[in-house]
């Protein structure tokens, strides 16, 4: 399994980078888009032909995670039919917001599929399990197991700290964590701090911690030219021996190398 960053800012796109979106590629070439924030479509074009996607999965319906989902559907709807073999794109999301879920489907273009939050959802080569996060709107974290290789990717979506997240992330090859806040802002209602992400990574004995949903602009007192280094260093101090990385655009990780 390979994870590639398309966008990783939290809240809004900034300068030349977009908000949360990732491409998850299976060992068999299966292409899964995980969230579709601002700029996702343009950044996806730099990696693959968007028409080659096999499925999309959405953690929640805040704009910084679905801003480009509409134009992705337009891409499938309006791309000249004589230039490709048209297909219906499966889009997995929760159905606890009926209005937002209903928008996932366009006849002949895309099909909204409610993932099984109490069980396991099989999407291509992946078995995906879910846990509801601490967030103002309903959001789910994903534990993605690649059945053939046994590799595990855990993505927190957006979340404040809760104890069950440690067990959910246990021994993952890669732990992709929402870190919108610096140390000192623990127990927030919506997002993890660098300290909390580092502690979860250490306690869960993951192989690699990668920070996502990062703040585009730091608070007063932190150098804006080096604020991501500060965020990473804070997380690293609590992750101990577990390596901590930043989800910068078009950076990728082969989970097999993290075993």
Short mmCIF file of N, CA, C and O in Angstrom, two decimals, residues 126-217:
data_model
loop_
_atom_site.label_atom_id
_atom_site.label_comp_id
_atom_site.label_asym_id
_atom_site.label_seq_id
_atom_site.Cartn_x
_atom_site.Cartn_y
_atom_site.Cartn_z
N UNK A 126 -8.91 -3.53 0.09
CA UNK A 126 -8.86 -3.02 1.46
C UNK A 126 -10.09 -3.44 2.27
O UNK A 126 -11.21 -3.42 1.77
N UNK A 127 -9.84 -3.76 3.53
CA UNK A 127 -10.91 -3.87 4.52
C UNK A 127 -10.83 -2.65 5.41
O UNK A 127 -9.79 -2.41 6.05
N UNK A 128 -11.91 -1.87 5.47
CA UNK A 128 -11.91 -0.61 6.21
C UNK A 128 -12.84 -0.73 7.41
O UNK A 128 -14.00 -1.12 7.27
N UNK A 129 -12.32 -0.38 8.59
CA UNK A 129 -13.14 -0.30 9.79
C UNK A 129 -13.17 1.14 10.27
O UNK A 129 -12.33 1.97 9.86
N UNK A 130 -14.12 1.46 11.15
CA UNK A 130 -14.45 2.85 11.45
C UNK A 130 -14.60 3.09 12.94
O UNK A 130 -14.99 2.19 13.69
N UNK A 131 -14.32 4.32 13.35
CA UNK A 131 -14.64 4.76 14.70
C UNK A 131 -15.04 6.23 14.62
O UNK A 131 -14.40 7.02 13.92
N UNK A 132 -16.13 6.58 15.32
CA UNK A 132 -16.59 7.97 15.32
C UNK A 132 -15.63 8.82 16.14
O UNK A 132 -15.20 8.42 17.22
N UNK A 133 -15.31 9.99 15.64
CA UNK A 133 -14.33 10.86 16.29
C UNK A 133 -15.02 11.96 17.11
O UNK A 133 -16.24 12.09 17.12
N UNK A 134 -14.20 12.73 17.79
CA UNK A 134 -14.67 13.88 18.56
C UNK A 134 -14.59 15.10 17.65
O UNK A 134 -13.49 15.61 17.37
N UNK A 135 -15.74 15.56 17.17
CA UNK A 135 -15.76 16.64 16.19
C UNK A 135 -17.16 17.26 16.19
O UNK A 135 -18.14 16.57 16.48
N UNK A 136 -17.28 18.56 15.85
CA UNK A 136 -18.60 19.21 15.89
C UNK A 136 -19.62 18.61 14.93
O UNK A 136 -20.82 18.70 15.18
N UNK A 137 -19.17 18.04 13.82
CA UNK A 137 -20.08 17.29 12.94
C UNK A 137 -19.63 15.84 12.92
O UNK A 137 -18.49 15.52 13.28
N UNK A 138 -20.50 14.96 12.51
CA UNK A 138 -20.18 13.52 12.51
C UNK A 138 -19.00 13.26 11.58
O UNK A 138 -19.01 13.64 10.41
N UNK A 139 -17.98 12.62 12.13
CA UNK A 139 -16.77 12.31 11.38
C UNK A 139 -16.29 10.93 11.81
O UNK A 139 -16.44 10.54 12.98
N UNK A 140 -15.70 10.20 10.88
CA UNK A 140 -15.18 8.87 11.17
C UNK A 140 -13.70 8.76 10.82
O UNK A 140 -13.26 9.26 9.77
N UNK A 141 -12.96 8.13 11.72
CA UNK A 141 -11.59 7.73 11.42
C UNK A 141 -11.64 6.39 10.69
O UNK A 141 -12.58 5.61 10.86
N UNK A 142 -10.60 6.12 9.90
CA UNK A 142 -10.52 4.88 9.12
C UNK A 142 -9.31 4.06 9.55
O UNK A 142 -8.22 4.60 9.74
N UNK A 143 -9.51 2.77 9.65
CA UNK A 143 -8.40 1.82 9.77
C UNK A 143 -8.46 0.96 8.51
O UNK A 143 -9.40 0.18 8.33
N UNK A 144 -7.49 1.14 7.64
CA UNK A 144 -7.50 0.50 6.32
C UNK A 144 -6.47 -0.62 6.30
O UNK A 144 -5.26 -0.38 6.38
N UNK A 145 -6.97 -1.83 6.20
CA UNK A 145 -6.12 -3.02 6.14
C UNK A 145 -6.04 -3.51 4.70
O UNK A 145 -7.08 -3.77 4.08
N UNK A 146 -4.83 -3.61 4.18
CA UNK A 146 -4.67 -4.23 2.87
C UNK A 146 -4.57 -5.74 3.07
O UNK A 146 -3.60 -6.22 3.70
N UNK A 147 -5.56 -6.46 2.60
CA UNK A 147 -5.69 -7.87 2.93
C UNK A 147 -4.51 -8.71 2.48
O UNK A 147 -4.05 -9.60 3.20
N UNK A 148 -3.99 -8.44 1.30
CA UNK A 148 -2.92 -9.26 0.74
C UNK A 148 -1.61 -9.09 1.50
O UNK A 148 -0.88 -10.07 1.73
N UNK A 149 -1.30 -7.87 1.90
CA UNK A 149 0.00 -7.60 2.52
C UNK A 149 -0.06 -7.51 4.04
O UNK A 149 0.98 -7.63 4.71
N UNK A 150 -1.25 -7.26 4.59
CA UNK A 150 -1.37 -7.05 6.03
C UNK A 150 -1.01 -5.66 6.49
O UNK A 150 -1.01 -5.37 7.69
N UNK A 151 -0.71 -4.77 5.57
CA UNK A 151 -0.32 -3.40 5.93
C UNK A 151 -1.55 -2.63 6.41
O UNK A 151 -2.65 -2.81 5.88
N UNK A 152 -1.33 -1.75 7.39
CA UNK A 152 -2.43 -1.00 8.00
C UNK A 152 -2.14 0.49 7.98
O UNK A 152 -1.08 0.95 8.44
N UNK A 153 -3.09 1.25 7.45
CA UNK A 153 -3.07 2.71 7.48
C UNK A 153 -4.23 3.17 8.37
O UNK A 153 -5.36 2.74 8.17
N UNK A 154 -3.93 4.03 9.33
CA UNK A 154 -4.98 4.63 10.15
C UNK A 154 -5.00 6.12 9.91
O UNK A 154 -3.97 6.80 10.02
N UNK A 155 -6.16 6.64 9.54
CA UNK A 155 -6.38 8.06 9.29
C UNK A 155 -7.40 8.56 10.28
O UNK A 155 -8.52 8.03 10.35
N UNK A 156 -7.05 9.59 11.04
CA UNK A 156 -7.94 10.05 12.11
C UNK A 156 -9.13 10.85 11.62
O UNK A 156 -10.09 11.04 12.38
N UNK A 157 -9.10 11.33 10.36
CA UNK A 157 -10.07 12.35 10.01
C UNK A 157 -9.81 13.55 10.91
O UNK A 157 -8.68 13.81 11.32
N UNK A 158 -10.85 14.30 11.23
CA UNK A 158 -10.72 15.40 12.19
C UNK A 158 -11.20 14.92 13.55
O UNK A 158 -12.29 14.35 13.65
N UNK A 159 -10.40 15.19 14.58
CA UNK A 159 -10.81 14.70 15.89
C UNK A 159 -10.08 15.37 17.03
O UNK A 159 -8.90 15.72 16.90
N UNK A 160 -10.79 15.55 18.12
CA UNK A 160 -10.14 15.83 19.39
C UNK A 160 -9.70 14.51 20.00
O UNK A 160 -10.01 13.42 19.49
N UNK A 161 -8.98 14.59 21.13
CA UNK A 161 -8.46 13.38 21.76
C UNK A 161 -9.58 12.56 22.40
O UNK A 161 -10.49 13.10 23.03
N UNK A 162 -9.50 11.24 22.22
CA UNK A 162 -10.33 10.31 22.99
C UNK A 162 -9.56 9.00 23.12
O UNK A 162 -8.80 8.62 22.22
N UNK A 163 -9.71 8.33 24.25
CA UNK A 163 -8.87 7.20 24.60
C UNK A 163 -8.93 6.06 23.58
O UNK A 163 -7.92 5.40 23.29
N UNK A 164 -10.11 5.82 23.03
CA UNK A 164 -10.29 4.68 22.13
C UNK A 164 -9.46 4.79 20.86
O UNK A 164 -9.23 3.79 20.18
N UNK A 165 -9.02 5.99 20.54
CA UNK A 165 -8.24 6.17 19.31
C UNK A 165 -6.91 5.43 19.38
O UNK A 165 -6.39 4.98 18.36
N UNK A 166 -6.36 5.27 20.58
CA UNK A 166 -5.09 4.55 20.73
C UNK A 166 -5.24 3.09 20.33
O UNK A 166 -4.42 2.56 19.56
N UNK A 167 -6.27 2.42 20.81
CA UNK A 167 -6.50 1.03 20.42
C UNK A 167 -6.81 0.92 18.93
O UNK A 167 -6.40 -0.04 18.27
N UNK A 168 -7.54 1.89 18.41
CA UNK A 168 -7.90 1.88 16.99
C UNK A 168 -6.65 1.95 16.12
O UNK A 168 -6.60 1.35 15.04
N UNK A 169 -5.64 2.68 16.58
CA UNK A 169 -4.41 2.86 15.81
C UNK A 169 -3.35 1.80 16.10
O UNK A 169 -2.27 1.82 15.49
N UNK A 170 -3.63 0.88 16.97
CA UNK A 170 -2.62 -0.06 17.48
C UNK A 170 -1.83 -0.75 16.38
O UNK A 170 -2.38 -1.36 15.48
N UNK A 171 -0.50 -0.57 16.45
CA UNK A 171 0.48 -1.24 15.59
C UNK A 171 0.26 -0.98 14.11
O UNK A 171 0.67 -1.78 13.25
N UNK A 172 -0.34 0.15 13.78
CA UNK A 172 -0.49 0.51 12.36
C UNK A 172 0.88 0.77 11.74
O UNK A 172 1.80 1.26 12.42
N UNK A 173 1.01 0.46 10.48
CA UNK A 173 2.25 0.81 9.77
C UNK A 173 2.40 2.31 9.67
O UNK A 173 3.51 2.85 9.82
N UNK A 174 1.28 3.00 9.42
CA UNK A 174 1.31 4.45 9.29
C UNK A 174 0.09 5.04 9.98
O UNK A 174 -1.04 4.61 9.73
N UNK A 175 0.33 6.02 10.84
CA UNK A 175 -0.72 6.72 11.58
C UNK A 175 -0.77 8.15 11.07
O UNK A 175 0.13 8.94 11.33
N UNK A 176 -1.80 8.48 10.31
CA UNK A 176 -1.98 9.79 9.69
C UNK A 176 -2.92 10.59 10.58
O UNK A 176 -4.12 10.32 10.63
N UNK A 177 -2.36 11.58 11.30
CA UNK A 177 -3.09 12.21 12.40
C UNK A 177 -3.36 13.68 12.15
O UNK A 177 -2.46 14.44 11.77
N UNK A 178 -4.60 14.07 12.43
CA UNK A 178 -5.01 15.48 12.45
C UNK A 178 -4.24 16.20 13.56
O UNK A 178 -4.40 15.90 14.73
N UNK A 179 -3.37 17.14 13.18
CA UNK A 179 -2.62 17.92 14.18
C UNK A 179 -2.74 19.40 13.79
O UNK A 179 -1.85 19.98 13.17
N UNK A 180 -3.87 19.98 14.16
CA UNK A 180 -4.12 21.38 13.83
C UNK A 180 -3.63 22.31 14.93
O UNK A 180 -3.57 23.53 14.75
N UNK A 181 -3.26 21.74 16.08
CA UNK A 181 -2.96 22.55 17.26
C UNK A 181 -1.59 22.22 17.84
O UNK A 181 -1.12 21.07 17.78
N UNK A 182 -0.97 23.24 18.42
CA UNK A 182 0.32 23.08 19.08
C UNK A 182 0.13 22.59 20.51
O UNK A 182 -0.97 22.69 21.08
N UNK A 183 1.22 22.07 21.08
CA UNK A 183 1.19 21.63 22.47
C UNK A 183 0.69 22.77 23.37
O UNK A 183 1.03 23.92 23.18
N UNK A 184 -0.13 22.40 24.34
CA UNK A 184 -0.71 23.39 25.25
C UNK A 184 -2.18 23.64 25.02
O UNK A 184 -2.82 24.35 25.79
N UNK A 185 -2.72 23.02 23.95
CA UNK A 185 -4.16 23.19 23.63
C UNK A 185 -4.89 21.85 23.70
O UNK A 185 -5.85 21.63 22.96
N UNK A 186 -4.46 20.99 24.59
CA UNK A 186 -5.00 19.64 24.68
C UNK A 186 -6.50 19.64 25.04
O UNK A 186 -7.02 20.60 25.59
N UNK A 187 -7.12 18.50 24.71
CA UNK A 187 -8.56 18.27 24.98
C UNK A 187 -9.45 19.27 24.25
O UNK A 187 -10.50 19.69 24.77
N UNK A 188 -9.06 19.59 23.03
CA UNK A 188 -9.86 20.46 22.18
C UNK A 188 -11.08 19.70 21.68
O UNK A 188 -11.08 18.47 21.59
N UNK A 189 -12.12 20.42 21.33
CA UNK A 189 -13.38 19.81 20.90
C UNK A 189 -13.35 19.27 19.47
O UNK A 189 -14.29 18.58 19.05
N UNK A 190 -12.27 19.56 18.72
CA UNK A 190 -12.31 19.20 17.30
C UNK A 190 -11.01 18.66 16.73
O UNK A 190 -11.04 17.97 15.71
N UNK A 191 -9.88 18.97 17.36
CA UNK A 191 -8.59 18.61 16.76
C UNK A 191 -7.58 18.17 17.81
O UNK A 191 -7.65 18.57 18.98
N UNK A 192 -6.62 17.36 17.34
CA UNK A 192 -5.52 16.92 18.19
C UNK A 192 -4.43 17.98 18.25
O UNK A 192 -4.28 18.80 17.33
N UNK A 193 -3.66 17.93 19.31
CA UNK A 193 -2.43 18.72 19.38
C UNK A 193 -1.26 17.83 18.98
O UNK A 193 -1.36 16.60 18.90
N UNK A 194 -0.12 18.47 18.76
CA UNK A 194 1.11 17.74 18.46
C UNK A 194 1.43 16.75 19.57
O UNK A 194 1.83 15.60 19.31
N UNK A 195 1.25 17.17 20.82
CA UNK A 195 1.53 16.31 21.97
C UNK A 195 0.63 15.08 21.96
O UNK A 195 1.10 13.94 22.13
N UNK A 196 -0.67 15.28 21.75
CA UNK A 196 -1.61 14.17 21.78
C UNK A 196 -1.32 13.17 20.66
O UNK A 196 -1.36 11.95 20.88
N UNK A 197 -1.02 13.66 19.47
CA UNK A 197 -0.70 12.76 18.36
C UNK A 197 0.55 11.95 18.66
O UNK A 197 0.61 10.74 18.38
N UNK A 198 1.56 12.61 19.22
CA UNK A 198 2.79 11.90 19.57
C UNK A 198 2.56 10.84 20.62
O UNK A 198 3.09 9.72 20.52
N UNK A 199 1.76 11.16 21.63
CA UNK A 199 1.47 10.19 22.69
C UNK A 199 0.68 9.00 22.15
O UNK A 199 0.97 7.85 22.50
N UNK A 200 -0.32 9.26 21.31
CA UNK A 200 -1.10 8.16 20.74
C UNK A 200 -0.19 7.26 19.91
O UNK A 200 -0.25 6.02 20.02
N UNK A 201 0.66 7.86 19.10
CA UNK A 201 1.58 7.07 18.26
C UNK A 201 2.46 6.18 19.12
O UNK A 201 2.68 5.00 18.80
N UNK A 202 2.99 6.73 20.20
CA UNK A 202 3.87 5.96 21.09
C UNK A 202 3.12 4.85 21.80
O UNK A 202 3.56 3.69 21.82
N UNK A 203 1.97 5.17 22.35
CA UNK A 203 1.18 4.18 23.09
C UNK A 203 0.62 3.09 22.19
O UNK A 203 0.46 1.94 22.63
N UNK A 204 0.33 3.44 20.95
CA UNK A 204 -0.22 2.46 20.00
C UNK A 204 0.88 1.67 19.29
O UNK A 204 0.58 0.74 18.54
N UNK A 205 2.14 2.06 19.50
CA UNK A 205 3.28 1.37 18.88
C UNK A 205 3.16 1.31 17.36
O UNK A 205 3.38 0.27 16.74
N UNK A 206 2.81 2.44 16.77
CA UNK A 206 2.75 2.50 15.31
C UNK A 206 4.17 2.56 14.75
O UNK A 206 5.13 2.83 15.48
N UNK A 207 4.31 2.32 13.46
CA UNK A 207 5.63 2.35 12.84
C UNK A 207 6.04 3.75 12.42
O UNK A 207 7.22 4.10 12.41
N UNK A 208 5.07 4.58 12.03
CA UNK A 208 5.34 5.92 11.52
C UNK A 208 4.16 6.83 11.84
O UNK A 208 3.00 6.44 11.68
N UNK A 209 4.46 8.04 12.31
CA UNK A 209 3.45 9.07 12.52
C UNK A 209 3.62 10.14 11.45
O UNK A 209 4.73 10.65 11.25
N UNK A 210 2.53 10.47 10.76
CA UNK A 210 2.55 11.53 9.75
C UNK A 210 1.49 12.55 10.15
O UNK A 210 0.34 12.20 10.41
N UNK A 211 1.89 13.82 10.18
CA UNK A 211 0.99 14.89 10.60
C UNK A 211 0.27 15.47 9.41
O UNK A 211 0.88 15.83 8.40
N UNK A 212 -1.05 15.60 9.53
CA UNK A 212 -1.87 16.21 8.49
C UNK A 212 -2.81 17.24 9.12
O UNK A 212 -2.76 17.48 10.32
N UNK A 213 -3.65 17.86 8.29
CA UNK A 213 -4.59 18.90 8.75
C UNK A 213 -3.83 19.96 9.56
O UNK A 213 -4.29 20.44 10.59
N UNK A 214 -2.69 20.33 9.06
CA UNK A 214 -1.81 21.26 9.78
C UNK A 214 -2.26 22.70 9.60
O UNK A 214 -2.90 23.04 8.60
N UNK A 215 -1.96 23.58 10.58
CA UNK A 215 -2.40 24.98 10.48
C UNK A 215 -1.59 25.73 9.43
O UNK A 215 -0.35 25.73 9.47
N UNK A 216 -2.25 26.39 8.47
CA UNK A 216 -1.50 27.14 7.44
C UNK A 216 -0.68 28.28 8.03
O UNK A 216 0.43 28.56 7.55
N UNK A 217 -1.22 28.94 9.04
CA UNK A 217 -0.55 30.09 9.66
C UNK A 217 -0.50 29.85 11.16
O UNK A 217 -1.53 29.52 11.77
#
